[in-house]
Coordinates of C-alpha atoms and ligand atoms in Angstrom, one line a residue:
X267 CA -32.3 25.8 -24.1
X268 CA -35.2 23.6 -24.2
X269 CA -38.5 24.7 -22.9
X270 CA -41.2 22.5 -21.2
X271 CA -44.6 23.7 -22.5
X272 CA -47.8 22.8 -20.9
X273 CA -51.0 23.8 -22.1
X274 CA -52.5 25.5 -19.1
X275 CA -51.1 27.2 -16.1
X276 CA -52.6 24.4 -14.2
X277 CA -50.5 21.6 -16.1
X278 CA -47.7 24.0 -15.5
X279 CA -48.1 24.1 -11.6
X280 CA -48.6 20.2 -11.5
X281 CA -45.4 19.7 -13.4
X282 CA -43.4 22.1 -11.8
X283 CA -44.6 20.3 -8.3
X284 CA -43.7 17.0 -9.5
X285 CA -40.2 18.4 -10.7
X286 CA -39.6 20.0 -7.1
X287 CA -40.4 16.5 -5.4
X288 CA -38.1 14.7 -7.9
X289 CA -35.1 16.9 -7.1
X290 CA -35.9 17.1 -3.6
X291 CA -35.6 13.1 -3.3
X292 CA -32.5 13.1 -5.5
X293 CA -30.9 15.8 -3.3
X294 CA -31.9 14.2 -0.1
X295 CA -30.4 10.7 -1.3
X296 CA -27.3 12.0 -2.4
X297 CA -26.5 14.8 0.1
X298 CA -29.0 14.2 3.1
X299 CA -30.8 17.6 2.4
X300 CA -32.5 19.9 -0.2
X301 CA -31.8 23.5 -0.1
X302 CA -34.0 25.3 -2.3
X303 CA -34.6 29.1 -2.9
X304 CA -38.4 29.8 -3.6
X305 CA -39.7 32.1 -6.2
X306 CA -41.7 35.1 -5.5
X307 CA -44.7 36.6 -7.4
X308 CA -47.8 34.9 -7.9
X309 CA -47.1 32.4 -10.5
X310 CA -45.5 29.6 -8.3
X311 CA -48.4 29.8 -5.7
X312 CA -50.2 27.0 -7.5
X313 CA -47.2 24.9 -7.3
X314 CA -46.7 25.4 -3.8
X315 CA -50.3 24.5 -3.0
X316 CA -50.1 21.5 -5.0
X317 CA -47.0 20.5 -3.0
X318 CA -48.7 20.8 0.2
X319 CA -52.1 19.0 -1.1
X320 CA -50.6 16.3 -2.7
X321 CA -46.8 15.8 -1.7
X322 CA -47.1 16.0 2.1
X323 CA -46.1 12.6 2.3
X324 CA -44.4 12.1 -0.9
X325 CA -41.3 14.6 0.2
X326 CA -39.0 14.1 3.3
X327 CA -39.8 17.7 4.3
X328 CA -37.9 17.6 7.4
X329 CA -34.7 17.5 5.3
X330 CA -36.0 20.4 3.0
X331 CA -34.4 23.9 3.8
X332 CA -36.3 26.7 2.4
X333 CA -34.8 30.0 1.4
X334 CA -36.2 32.8 -0.9
X335 CA -34.6 34.4 -4.2
X336 CA -35.8 37.6 -3.2
X337 CA -38.2 39.7 -0.8
X338 CA -39.7 42.8 -0.9
X339 CA -39.4 45.7 1.7
X340 CA -42.4 45.0 3.7
X341 CA -43.3 43.0 6.8
X342 CA -43.7 39.2 6.4
X343 CA -47.4 39.4 7.2
X344 CA -47.6 42.0 4.1
X345 CA -49.8 40.7 1.3
X346 CA -46.7 41.5 -0.8
X347 CA -44.6 39.3 1.1
X348 CA -42.7 36.5 -1.1
X349 CA -42.4 34.8 2.5
X350 CA -46.2 35.1 3.2
X351 CA -47.2 33.8 -0.3
X352 CA -45.0 30.5 0.5
X353 CA -46.1 30.4 4.2
X354 CA -49.8 30.4 3.3
X355 CA -49.4 28.0 0.3
X356 CA -46.6 25.7 1.7
X357 CA -44.6 26.2 4.8
X358 CA -47.9 26.2 7.3
X359 CA -48.8 22.9 5.7
X360 CA -45.4 20.8 5.6
X361 CA -42.8 20.1 8.0
X362 CA -39.8 21.4 6.4
X363 CA -36.6 21.4 8.3
X364 CA -36.1 25.2 8.1
X365 CA -37.2 28.3 6.7
X366 CA -35.0 31.1 6.0
X367 CA -36.7 34.3 5.3
X368 CA -35.3 37.7 4.3
X369 CA -36.2 40.4 6.7
X370 CA -38.4 42.6 4.4
X371 CA -39.5 44.7 7.5
X372 CA -35.7 45.6 8.3
X373 CA -34.0 48.3 6.4
X374 CA -33.0 46.7 3.0
X375 CA -29.2 46.9 3.6
X376 CA -29.4 45.6 6.9
X377 CA -31.6 42.6 5.8
X378 CA -29.2 41.8 2.9
X379 CA -26.3 41.5 5.4
X380 CA -28.2 39.4 7.6
X381 CA -29.2 37.1 4.5
X382 CA -25.4 36.8 3.9
X383 CA -24.7 35.7 7.5
X384 CA -27.3 33.2 7.2
X385 CA -26.3 31.8 4.0
X386 CA -22.8 31.7 5.4
X387 CA -24.0 29.6 8.3
X388 CA -25.9 27.3 6.6
X389 CA -23.6 26.4 3.7
X390 CA -20.0 25.4 4.1
X391 CA -19.3 26.6 0.7
X392 CA -18.0 30.0 -0.1
X393 CA -20.7 30.2 -2.7
X394 CA -23.8 28.9 -1.6
X395 CA -24.6 25.7 -3.5
X396 CA -28.4 25.5 -3.7
X397 CA -30.2 22.2 -4.8
X398 CA -32.6 24.3 -6.6
X399 CA -33.6 27.7 -7.3
X400 CA -37.2 28.5 -8.4
X401 CA -37.3 31.7 -10.4
X402 CA -39.9 33.5 -12.3
X403 CA -39.5 36.4 -14.8
X404 CA -41.5 39.7 -15.2
X405 CA -42.9 40.9 -18.3
X406 CA -39.5 43.4 -18.6
X407 CA -37.3 40.3 -18.5
X408 CA -36.5 40.9 -14.9
X409 CA -35.8 37.8 -12.5
X410 CA -35.7 37.8 -8.6
X411 CA -35.4 41.3 -7.9
X412 CA -32.9 41.8 -10.6
X413 CA -34.4 44.5 -12.7
X414 CA -33.4 45.9 -16.1
X415 CA -30.9 48.7 -15.4
X416 CA -30.7 48.4 -11.6
X417 CA -27.4 48.4 -9.7
X418 CA -27.8 44.5 -8.4
X419 CA -27.0 43.6 -12.2
X420 CA -23.3 44.2 -12.2
X421 CA -22.7 42.8 -8.7
X422 CA -20.2 40.2 -8.4
X423 CA -18.6 40.3 -5.2
X424 CA -21.6 40.1 -2.9
X425 CA -24.2 37.4 -2.5
X426 CA -27.3 39.5 -1.5
X427 CA -28.0 43.3 -2.0
X428 CA -30.6 45.9 -1.3
X429 CA -31.7 47.0 -4.8
X430 CA -33.4 50.1 -5.3
X431 CA -35.9 49.7 -8.3
X432 CA -36.5 53.3 -9.1
X433 CA -39.7 52.1 -11.7
X434 CA -41.3 50.2 -8.8
X435 CA -40.4 53.3 -6.4
X436 CA -39.4 50.7 -3.9
X437 CA -36.0 48.9 -3.1
X438 CA -35.7 45.1 -3.2
X439 CA -33.6 42.6 -1.3
X440 CA -32.4 40.1 -3.7
X441 CA -29.9 37.2 -4.5
X442 CA -27.2 38.3 -6.9
X443 CA -26.5 36.5 -10.4
X444 CA -23.4 34.8 -8.8
X445 CA -25.5 32.9 -6.2
X446 CA -28.0 32.1 -8.6
X447 CA -25.5 30.9 -11.2
X448 CA -23.9 28.8 -8.4
X449 CA -27.0 26.4 -7.9
X450 CA -27.0 22.9 -8.9
X451 CA -30.4 23.4 -11.2
X452 CA -32.1 26.8 -11.9
X453 CA -36.0 26.1 -12.7
X454 CA -38.1 29.0 -14.1
X455 CA -41.8 29.0 -14.0
X456 CA -43.5 31.2 -16.9
X457 CA -47.0 31.4 -17.4
X458 CA -49.1 34.2 -19.2
X459 CA -49.3 36.1 -22.7
X460 CA -47.6 38.9 -20.7
X461 CA -44.4 37.2 -20.6
X462 CA -44.4 36.1 -24.1
X463 CA -42.3 38.7 -25.4
X464 CA -39.9 38.7 -22.6
X465 CA -39.5 34.8 -23.1
X466 CA -38.9 35.1 -26.5
X467 CA -36.1 37.5 -25.9
X468 CA -34.6 35.9 -23.1
X469 CA -34.3 32.5 -25.1
X470 CA -34.1 33.5 -28.7
X471 CA -32.9 37.2 -28.6
X472 CA -30.0 39.2 -28.7
X473 CA -30.3 41.9 -26.3
X474 CA -28.2 42.7 -23.5
X475 CA -28.7 41.2 -20.1
X476 CA -29.2 44.4 -18.5
X477 CA -32.1 44.9 -20.7
X478 CA -33.2 41.2 -19.7
X479 CA -31.7 40.4 -16.6
X480 CA -32.8 36.6 -16.8
X481 CA -30.5 36.1 -19.5
X482 CA -27.8 36.3 -16.6
X483 CA -28.9 33.1 -15.1
X484 CA -26.5 30.6 -16.7
X485 CA -25.7 27.8 -14.2
X486 CA -23.8 24.9 -15.2
X487 CA -26.0 23.2 -18.0
X488 CA -28.0 26.0 -18.1
X489 CA -31.5 26.9 -16.5
X490 CA -34.8 24.8 -17.1
X491 CA -37.8 26.3 -18.5
X492 CA -41.0 25.5 -17.7
X493 CA -44.0 27.6 -19.3
X494 CA -47.7 27.4 -20.4
X495 CA -48.8 27.6 -23.9
X496 CA -49.6 31.2 -23.3
X497 CA -46.4 32.4 -22.3
X498 CA -44.4 30.2 -24.8
X499 CA -46.4 31.7 -27.8
X500 CA -43.9 33.6 -29.5
X501 CA -41.0 30.8 -29.3
X502 CA -39.9 28.2 -31.3
X503 CA -41.0 25.4 -29.4
X504 CA -38.5 22.7 -28.4
Ligands
LIG146 C1 -40.9 39.0 -7.2 C2 -40.4 37.9 -7.7 C3 -40.3 38.2 -9.2 C4 -41.4 37.3 -10.1 C5 -41.7 38.0 -11.6 C6 -42.7 37.2 -11.8 O1 -40.5 39.2 -5.9 O2 -41.9 39.5 -7.4 O3 -38.9 37.3 -7.5 O4 -38.9 38.0 -10.1 O5 -40.7 36.0 -10.2 O6 -41.9 39.3 -11.2 O7 -43.6 37.4 -10.9 P1 -45.3 36.8 -11.4 O8 -45.3 35.5 -11.2 O9 -46.5 37.4 -10.2 O10 -45.9 37.4 -12.9

């Protein structure tokens, strides 16, 4: 798996915005729409801000349909909400065709079931074929809300689950590995020294995926990786 390494988080964010725009143009040209699942957490915020600032006229936004890889069990206006992050940084600024938030304010099992219905309504395929799923990783190797040693890791028969995360004393709503692996493209954005050990283990180690769930993400052709120099500091740069 090759990793594109950028000197700074800002360079990473600019490159990720460019990649998003390229992939959107390709999907829209081929299929008339771009179905993307956005990454949560803090890393992608600057990418979303750059898209809103520099790509307002360069992306056919009404043909872009926005989903989420995971969500915290909080209301949509909560500071921890992945939807709020995306709304503030991007969705309030560009006229996307549709936005599909996970309903973090609802009981998580109900939110997961609603999201399955939302996916089934939007995608004709049995398994959603996202044009792009953007993901991050935690220092513990989690991705989306697939955390080490949690029940969601082994789920193969459901697309979205409520996933209790004891170490965070919370439950998250998350796409499961089969959906991540059905994507046409997956792009990981990784920044900061705190991710260096996990990134090395995911890309070069032989630890069990249950310990580093990002290893479960193996779409056809493998995922793409974009990292800043700090996060890539322990890998053999490609
Ligand atoms: C979330 C994300 C999660 C995130 C990583 C990295 O809801 O938190 O989906 O998987 O991508 O935890 O988060 P940071 O970008 O904040 O380091």
